[in-house]
mmCIF file of C-alpha atoms in Angstrom:
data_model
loop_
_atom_site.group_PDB
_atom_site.id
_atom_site.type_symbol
_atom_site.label_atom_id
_atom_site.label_comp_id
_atom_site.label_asym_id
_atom_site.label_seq_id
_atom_site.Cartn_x
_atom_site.Cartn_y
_atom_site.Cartn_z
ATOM 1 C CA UNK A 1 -8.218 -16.169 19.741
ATOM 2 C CA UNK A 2 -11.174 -16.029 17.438
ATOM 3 C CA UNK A 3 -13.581 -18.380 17.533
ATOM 4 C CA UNK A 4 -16.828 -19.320 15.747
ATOM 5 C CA UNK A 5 -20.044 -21.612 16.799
ATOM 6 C CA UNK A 6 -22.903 -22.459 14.827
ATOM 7 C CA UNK A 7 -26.300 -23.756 16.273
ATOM 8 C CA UNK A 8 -27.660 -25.914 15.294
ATOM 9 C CA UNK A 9 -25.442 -28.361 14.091
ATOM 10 C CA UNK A 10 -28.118 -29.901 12.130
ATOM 11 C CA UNK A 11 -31.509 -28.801 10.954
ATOM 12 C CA UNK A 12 -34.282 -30.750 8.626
ATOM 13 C CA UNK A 13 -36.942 -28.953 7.738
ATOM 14 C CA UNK A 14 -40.240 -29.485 5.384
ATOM 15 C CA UNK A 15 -40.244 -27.705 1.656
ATOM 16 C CA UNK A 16 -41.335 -24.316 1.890
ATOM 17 C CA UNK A 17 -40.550 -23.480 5.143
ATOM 18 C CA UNK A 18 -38.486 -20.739 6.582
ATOM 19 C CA UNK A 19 -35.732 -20.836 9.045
ATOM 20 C CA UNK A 20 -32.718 -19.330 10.551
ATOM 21 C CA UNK A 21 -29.154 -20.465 11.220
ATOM 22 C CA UNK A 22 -27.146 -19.061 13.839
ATOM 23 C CA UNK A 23 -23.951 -18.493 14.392
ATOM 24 C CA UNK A 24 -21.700 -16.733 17.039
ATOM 25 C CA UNK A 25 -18.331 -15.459 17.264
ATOM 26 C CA UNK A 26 -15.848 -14.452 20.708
ATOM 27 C CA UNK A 27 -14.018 -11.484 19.091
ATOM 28 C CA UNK A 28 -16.343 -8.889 17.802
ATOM 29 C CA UNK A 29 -13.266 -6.604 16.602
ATOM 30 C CA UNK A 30 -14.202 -8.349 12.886
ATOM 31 C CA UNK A 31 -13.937 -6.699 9.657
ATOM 32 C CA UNK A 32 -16.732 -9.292 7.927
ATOM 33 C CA UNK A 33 -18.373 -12.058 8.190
ATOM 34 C CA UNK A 34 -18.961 -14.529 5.397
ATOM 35 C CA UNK A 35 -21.928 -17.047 5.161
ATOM 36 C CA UNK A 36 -20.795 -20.284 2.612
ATOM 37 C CA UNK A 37 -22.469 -23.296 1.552
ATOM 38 C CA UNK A 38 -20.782 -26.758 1.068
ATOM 39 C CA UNK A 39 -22.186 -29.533 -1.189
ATOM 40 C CA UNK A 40 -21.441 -32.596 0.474
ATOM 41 C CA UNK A 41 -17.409 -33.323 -0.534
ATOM 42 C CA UNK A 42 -17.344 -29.733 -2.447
ATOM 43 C CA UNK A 43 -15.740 -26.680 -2.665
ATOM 44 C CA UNK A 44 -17.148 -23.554 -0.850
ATOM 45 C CA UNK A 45 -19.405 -21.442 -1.968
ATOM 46 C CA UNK A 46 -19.624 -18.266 -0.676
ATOM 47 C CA UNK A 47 -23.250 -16.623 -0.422
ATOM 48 C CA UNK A 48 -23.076 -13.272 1.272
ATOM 49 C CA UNK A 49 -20.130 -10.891 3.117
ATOM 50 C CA UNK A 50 -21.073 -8.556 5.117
ATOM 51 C CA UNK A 51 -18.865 -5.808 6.328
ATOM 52 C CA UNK A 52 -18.475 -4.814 9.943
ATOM 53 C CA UNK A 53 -19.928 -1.293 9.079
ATOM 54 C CA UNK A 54 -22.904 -2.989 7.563
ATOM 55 C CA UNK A 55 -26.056 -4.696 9.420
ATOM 56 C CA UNK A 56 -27.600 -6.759 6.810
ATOM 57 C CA UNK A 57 -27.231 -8.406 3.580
ATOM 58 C CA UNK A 58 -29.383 -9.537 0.910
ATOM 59 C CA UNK A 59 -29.575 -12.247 -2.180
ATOM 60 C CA UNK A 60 -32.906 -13.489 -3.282
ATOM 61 C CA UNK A 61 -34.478 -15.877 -0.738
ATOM 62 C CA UNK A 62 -31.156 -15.079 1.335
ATOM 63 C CA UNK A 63 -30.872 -12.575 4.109
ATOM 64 C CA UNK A 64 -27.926 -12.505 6.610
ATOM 65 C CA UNK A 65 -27.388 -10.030 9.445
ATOM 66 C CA UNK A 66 -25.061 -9.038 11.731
ATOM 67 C CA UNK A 67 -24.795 -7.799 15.356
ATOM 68 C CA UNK A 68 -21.252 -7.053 15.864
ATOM 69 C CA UNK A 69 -21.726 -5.972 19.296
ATOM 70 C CA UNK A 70 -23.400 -9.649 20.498
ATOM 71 C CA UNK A 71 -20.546 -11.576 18.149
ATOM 72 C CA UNK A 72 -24.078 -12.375 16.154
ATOM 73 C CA UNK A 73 -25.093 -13.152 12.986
ATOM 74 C CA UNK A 74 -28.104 -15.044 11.366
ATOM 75 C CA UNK A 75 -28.520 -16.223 7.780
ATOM 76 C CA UNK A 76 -32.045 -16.128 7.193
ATOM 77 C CA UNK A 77 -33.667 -18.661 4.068
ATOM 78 C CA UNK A 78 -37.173 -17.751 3.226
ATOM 79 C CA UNK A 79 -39.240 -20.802 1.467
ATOM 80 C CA UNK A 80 -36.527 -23.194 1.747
ATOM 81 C CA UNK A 81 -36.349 -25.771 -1.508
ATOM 82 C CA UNK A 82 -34.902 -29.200 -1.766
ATOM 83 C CA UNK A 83 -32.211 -27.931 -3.351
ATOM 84 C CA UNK A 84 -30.972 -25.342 -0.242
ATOM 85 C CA UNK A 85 -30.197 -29.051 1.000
ATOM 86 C CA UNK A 86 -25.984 -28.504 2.147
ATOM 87 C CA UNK A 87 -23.903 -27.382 4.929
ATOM 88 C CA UNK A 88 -24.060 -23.546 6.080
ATOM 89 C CA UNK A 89 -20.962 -22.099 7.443
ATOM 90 C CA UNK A 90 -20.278 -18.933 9.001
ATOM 91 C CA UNK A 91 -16.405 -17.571 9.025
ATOM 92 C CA UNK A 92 -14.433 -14.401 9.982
ATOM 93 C CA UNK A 93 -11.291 -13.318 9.614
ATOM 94 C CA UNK A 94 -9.383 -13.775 12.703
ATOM 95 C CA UNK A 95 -8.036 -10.321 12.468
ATOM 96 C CA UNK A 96 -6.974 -7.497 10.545
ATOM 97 C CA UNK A 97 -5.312 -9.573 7.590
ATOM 98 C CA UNK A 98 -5.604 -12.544 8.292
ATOM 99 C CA UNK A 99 -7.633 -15.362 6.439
ATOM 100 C CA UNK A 100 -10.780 -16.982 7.990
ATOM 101 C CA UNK A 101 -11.948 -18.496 10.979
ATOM 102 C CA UNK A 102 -14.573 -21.110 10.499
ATOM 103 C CA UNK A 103 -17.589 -22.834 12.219
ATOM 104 C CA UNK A 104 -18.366 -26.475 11.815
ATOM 105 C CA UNK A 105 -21.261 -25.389 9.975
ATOM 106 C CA UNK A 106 -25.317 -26.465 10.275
ATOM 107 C CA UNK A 107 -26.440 -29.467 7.651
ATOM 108 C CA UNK A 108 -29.860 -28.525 6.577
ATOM 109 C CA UNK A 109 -32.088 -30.938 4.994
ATOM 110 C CA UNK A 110 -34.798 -29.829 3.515
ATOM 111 C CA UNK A 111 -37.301 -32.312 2.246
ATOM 112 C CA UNK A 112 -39.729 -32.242 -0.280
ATOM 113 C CA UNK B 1 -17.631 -21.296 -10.363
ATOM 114 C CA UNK B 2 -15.195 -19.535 -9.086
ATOM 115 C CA UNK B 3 -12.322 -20.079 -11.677
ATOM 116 C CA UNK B 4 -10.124 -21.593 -8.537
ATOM 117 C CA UNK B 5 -9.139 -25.191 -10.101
ATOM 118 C CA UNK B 6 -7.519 -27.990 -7.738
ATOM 119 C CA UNK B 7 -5.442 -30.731 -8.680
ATOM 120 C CA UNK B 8 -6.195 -33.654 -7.996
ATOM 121 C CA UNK B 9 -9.548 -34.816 -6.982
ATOM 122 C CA UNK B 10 -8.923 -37.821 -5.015
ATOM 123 C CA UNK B 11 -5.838 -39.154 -3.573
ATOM 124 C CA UNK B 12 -5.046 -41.896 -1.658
ATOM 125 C CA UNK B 13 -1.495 -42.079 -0.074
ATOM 126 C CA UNK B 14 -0.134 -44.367 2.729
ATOM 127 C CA UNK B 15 1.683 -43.026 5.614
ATOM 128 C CA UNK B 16 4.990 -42.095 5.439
ATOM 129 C CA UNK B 17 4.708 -40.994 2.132
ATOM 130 C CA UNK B 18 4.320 -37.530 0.671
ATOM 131 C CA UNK B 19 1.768 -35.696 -1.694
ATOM 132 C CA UNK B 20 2.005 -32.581 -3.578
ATOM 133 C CA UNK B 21 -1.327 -30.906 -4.317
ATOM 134 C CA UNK B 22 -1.785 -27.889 -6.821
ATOM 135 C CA UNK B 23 -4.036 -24.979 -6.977
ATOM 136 C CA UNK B 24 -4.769 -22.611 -10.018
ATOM 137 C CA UNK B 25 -6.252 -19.097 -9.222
ATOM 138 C CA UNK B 26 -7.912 -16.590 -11.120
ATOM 139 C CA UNK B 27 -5.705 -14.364 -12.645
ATOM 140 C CA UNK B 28 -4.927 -11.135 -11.210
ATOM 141 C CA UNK B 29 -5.514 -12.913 -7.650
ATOM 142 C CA UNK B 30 -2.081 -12.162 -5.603
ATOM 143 C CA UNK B 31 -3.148 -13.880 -2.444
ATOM 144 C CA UNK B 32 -3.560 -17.973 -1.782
ATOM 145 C CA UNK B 33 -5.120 -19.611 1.030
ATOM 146 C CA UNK B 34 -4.758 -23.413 1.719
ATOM 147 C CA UNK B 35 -7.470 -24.928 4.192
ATOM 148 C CA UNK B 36 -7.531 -28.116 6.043
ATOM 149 C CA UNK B 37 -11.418 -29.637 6.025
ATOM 150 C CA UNK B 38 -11.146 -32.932 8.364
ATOM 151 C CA UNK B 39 -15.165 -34.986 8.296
ATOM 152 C CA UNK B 40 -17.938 -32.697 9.749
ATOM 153 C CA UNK B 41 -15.528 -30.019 10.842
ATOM 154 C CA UNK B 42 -15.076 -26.482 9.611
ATOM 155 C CA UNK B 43 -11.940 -25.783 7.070
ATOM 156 C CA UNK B 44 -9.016 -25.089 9.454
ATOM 157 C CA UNK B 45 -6.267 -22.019 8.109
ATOM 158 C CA UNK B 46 -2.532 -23.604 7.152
ATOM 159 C CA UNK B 47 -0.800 -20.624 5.687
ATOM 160 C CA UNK B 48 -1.706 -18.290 3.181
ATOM 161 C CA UNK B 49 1.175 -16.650 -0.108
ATOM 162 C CA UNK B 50 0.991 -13.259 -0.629
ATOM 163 C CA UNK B 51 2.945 -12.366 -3.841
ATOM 164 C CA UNK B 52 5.201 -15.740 -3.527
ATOM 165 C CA UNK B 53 6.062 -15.457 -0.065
ATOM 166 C CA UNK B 54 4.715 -17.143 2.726
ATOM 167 C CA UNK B 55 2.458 -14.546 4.878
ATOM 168 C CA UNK B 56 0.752 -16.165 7.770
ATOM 169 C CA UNK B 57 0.887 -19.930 9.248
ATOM 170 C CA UNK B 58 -1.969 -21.381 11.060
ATOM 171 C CA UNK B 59 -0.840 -24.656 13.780
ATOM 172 C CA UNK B 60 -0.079 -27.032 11.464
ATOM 173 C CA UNK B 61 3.554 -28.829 11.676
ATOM 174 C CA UNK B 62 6.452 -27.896 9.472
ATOM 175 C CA UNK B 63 5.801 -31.301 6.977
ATOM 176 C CA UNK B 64 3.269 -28.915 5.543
ATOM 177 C CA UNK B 65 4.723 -26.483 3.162
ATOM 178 C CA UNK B 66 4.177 -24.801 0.456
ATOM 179 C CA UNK B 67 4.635 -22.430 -2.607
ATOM 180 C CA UNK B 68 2.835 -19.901 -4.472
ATOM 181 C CA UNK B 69 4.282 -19.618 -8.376
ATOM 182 C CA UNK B 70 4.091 -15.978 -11.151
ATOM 183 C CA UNK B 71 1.102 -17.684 -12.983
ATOM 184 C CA UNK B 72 -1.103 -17.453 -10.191
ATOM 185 C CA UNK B 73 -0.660 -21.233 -9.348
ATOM 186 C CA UNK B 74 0.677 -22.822 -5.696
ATOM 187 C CA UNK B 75 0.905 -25.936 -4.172
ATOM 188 C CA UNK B 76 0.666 -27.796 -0.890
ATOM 189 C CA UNK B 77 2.871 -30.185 0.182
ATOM 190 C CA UNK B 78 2.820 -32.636 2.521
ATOM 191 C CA UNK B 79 5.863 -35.052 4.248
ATOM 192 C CA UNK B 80 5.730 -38.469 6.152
ATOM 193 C CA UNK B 81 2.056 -38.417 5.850
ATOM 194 C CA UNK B 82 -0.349 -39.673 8.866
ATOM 195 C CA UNK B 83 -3.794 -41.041 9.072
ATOM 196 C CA UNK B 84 -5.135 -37.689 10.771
ATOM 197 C CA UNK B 85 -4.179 -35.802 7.471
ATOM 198 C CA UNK B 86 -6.890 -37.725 5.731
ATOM 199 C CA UNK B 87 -9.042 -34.653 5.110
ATOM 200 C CA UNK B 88 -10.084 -32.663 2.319
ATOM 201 C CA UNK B 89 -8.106 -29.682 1.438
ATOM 202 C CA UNK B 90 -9.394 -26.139 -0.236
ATOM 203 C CA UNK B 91 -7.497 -23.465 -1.597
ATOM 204 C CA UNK B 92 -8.994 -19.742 -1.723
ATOM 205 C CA UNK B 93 -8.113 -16.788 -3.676
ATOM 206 C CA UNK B 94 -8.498 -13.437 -3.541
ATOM 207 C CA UNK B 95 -7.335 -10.260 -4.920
ATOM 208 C CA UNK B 96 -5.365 -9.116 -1.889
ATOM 209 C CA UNK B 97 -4.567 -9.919 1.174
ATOM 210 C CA UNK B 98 -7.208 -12.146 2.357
ATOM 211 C CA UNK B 99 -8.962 -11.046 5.612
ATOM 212 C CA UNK B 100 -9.807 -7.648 5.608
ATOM 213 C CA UNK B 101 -12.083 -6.428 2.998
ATOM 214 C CA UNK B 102 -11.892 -9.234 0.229
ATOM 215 C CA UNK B 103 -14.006 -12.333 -0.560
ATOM 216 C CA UNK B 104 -11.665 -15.556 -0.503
ATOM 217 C CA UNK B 105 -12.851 -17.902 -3.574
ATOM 218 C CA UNK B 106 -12.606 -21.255 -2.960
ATOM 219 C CA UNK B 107 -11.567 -24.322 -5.369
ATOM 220 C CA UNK B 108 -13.177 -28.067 -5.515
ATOM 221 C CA UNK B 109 -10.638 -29.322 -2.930
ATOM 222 C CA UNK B 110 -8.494 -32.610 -3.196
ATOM 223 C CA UNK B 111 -10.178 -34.956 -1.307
ATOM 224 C CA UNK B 112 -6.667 -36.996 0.292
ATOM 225 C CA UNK B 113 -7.211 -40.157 1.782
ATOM 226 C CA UNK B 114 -4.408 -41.701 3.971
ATOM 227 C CA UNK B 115 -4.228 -45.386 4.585
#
């Protein structure tokens, strides 16, 4: 059974600063991951999908990666605003096609 | 925006009762997802419609049910409601079956409230 940790659970960090979230997974046999963000008492959002074949992706300020064979991936925010202020949450499909498996996500603050 | 629309926003129920809460998804999208979000957890899978039919149940109780309609719109029900399913529930789209290869676009949620 699949399941997904994120570290840390919470994260507040000045304006302008970079930082990394984590977050690990048991079953490595995953066809993606998927990195969303949550506005407090919102919908999902999702920000990158990466595919098992792939190590990396890319959008703007945003870089994930993934390390299939550590059940790793890191989403990566370079010169964090006040407005990257949410919940982060990693998920994978539990397998083959099957819908997702989330983490409880990390709550960055970032303050201005 | 996703073009994933939830009906309603808020609801508050008492227990015992039972709620019925709708999804719209973007055309074309054969493939529904319905997510349980409880406070500071991750959304947990209840089942998912493929085409109309029910294709995959996560451990969630019977009481929850659900169907998935031509016009790309579904809906989550819920019997003899109880405090615990005070939570806010997300539906997800996607263009096939959800899981392997396809992004799942979420909706707004309901936020239900049980007292």
């Amino acid at each position: 059974k699949q399941e997904v940790t994120q570290i840390p659970a919470a994260l507040s960090v000045p304006e302008g600063e970079n930082l990394v979230l984590n977050c690990s997974f048991t079953d490595s046999a995953i066809y993606n991951l998927q990195w969303f963000r949550q506005d407090p008492g919102k919908g999902l959002t999702s920000l990158l999908l990466i595919q098992s074949s792939q190590r990396e992706q890319t959008s703007g300020r945003l870089n994930a990666s993934l390390d299939k064979s550590s059940g790793r991936s890191t989403l990566y925010i370079a010169a964090s605003q006040p407005g990257d202020s949410a919940t982060y949450l990693c998920a994978v499909p539990n397998s083959g096609n099957t819908p997702l498996v989330f983490g409880k996500g990390t709550r960055l603050s970032v303050i201005a | 925006e996703t073009g994933v629309t939830q009906s309603p926003t808020h609801l508050i129920k008492t227990r015992g009762q039972q709620v019925t809460l709708r999804c719209s998804s973007q055309s074309g999208h054969n493939t529904v997802s319905w997510y349980q979000q409880a406070l500071g957890q991750g959304p947990q899978f209840i089942f998912q419609y493929y085409r109309e039919e029910e294709n995959g149940r996560g451990n969630f109780p019977p009481r929850f049910s659900g169907l998935q309609f031509p016009n790309y719109s579904s809906e989550l029900n819920v019997n003899a409601l109880e405090l615990d399913d005070s939570a806010l529930y997300l539906c997800a789209s996607s263009p096939g079956l959800a899981g392997a290869a396809d992004t799942q676009y979420f909706g707004p949620g309901t936020r239900l409230t049980v007292l």
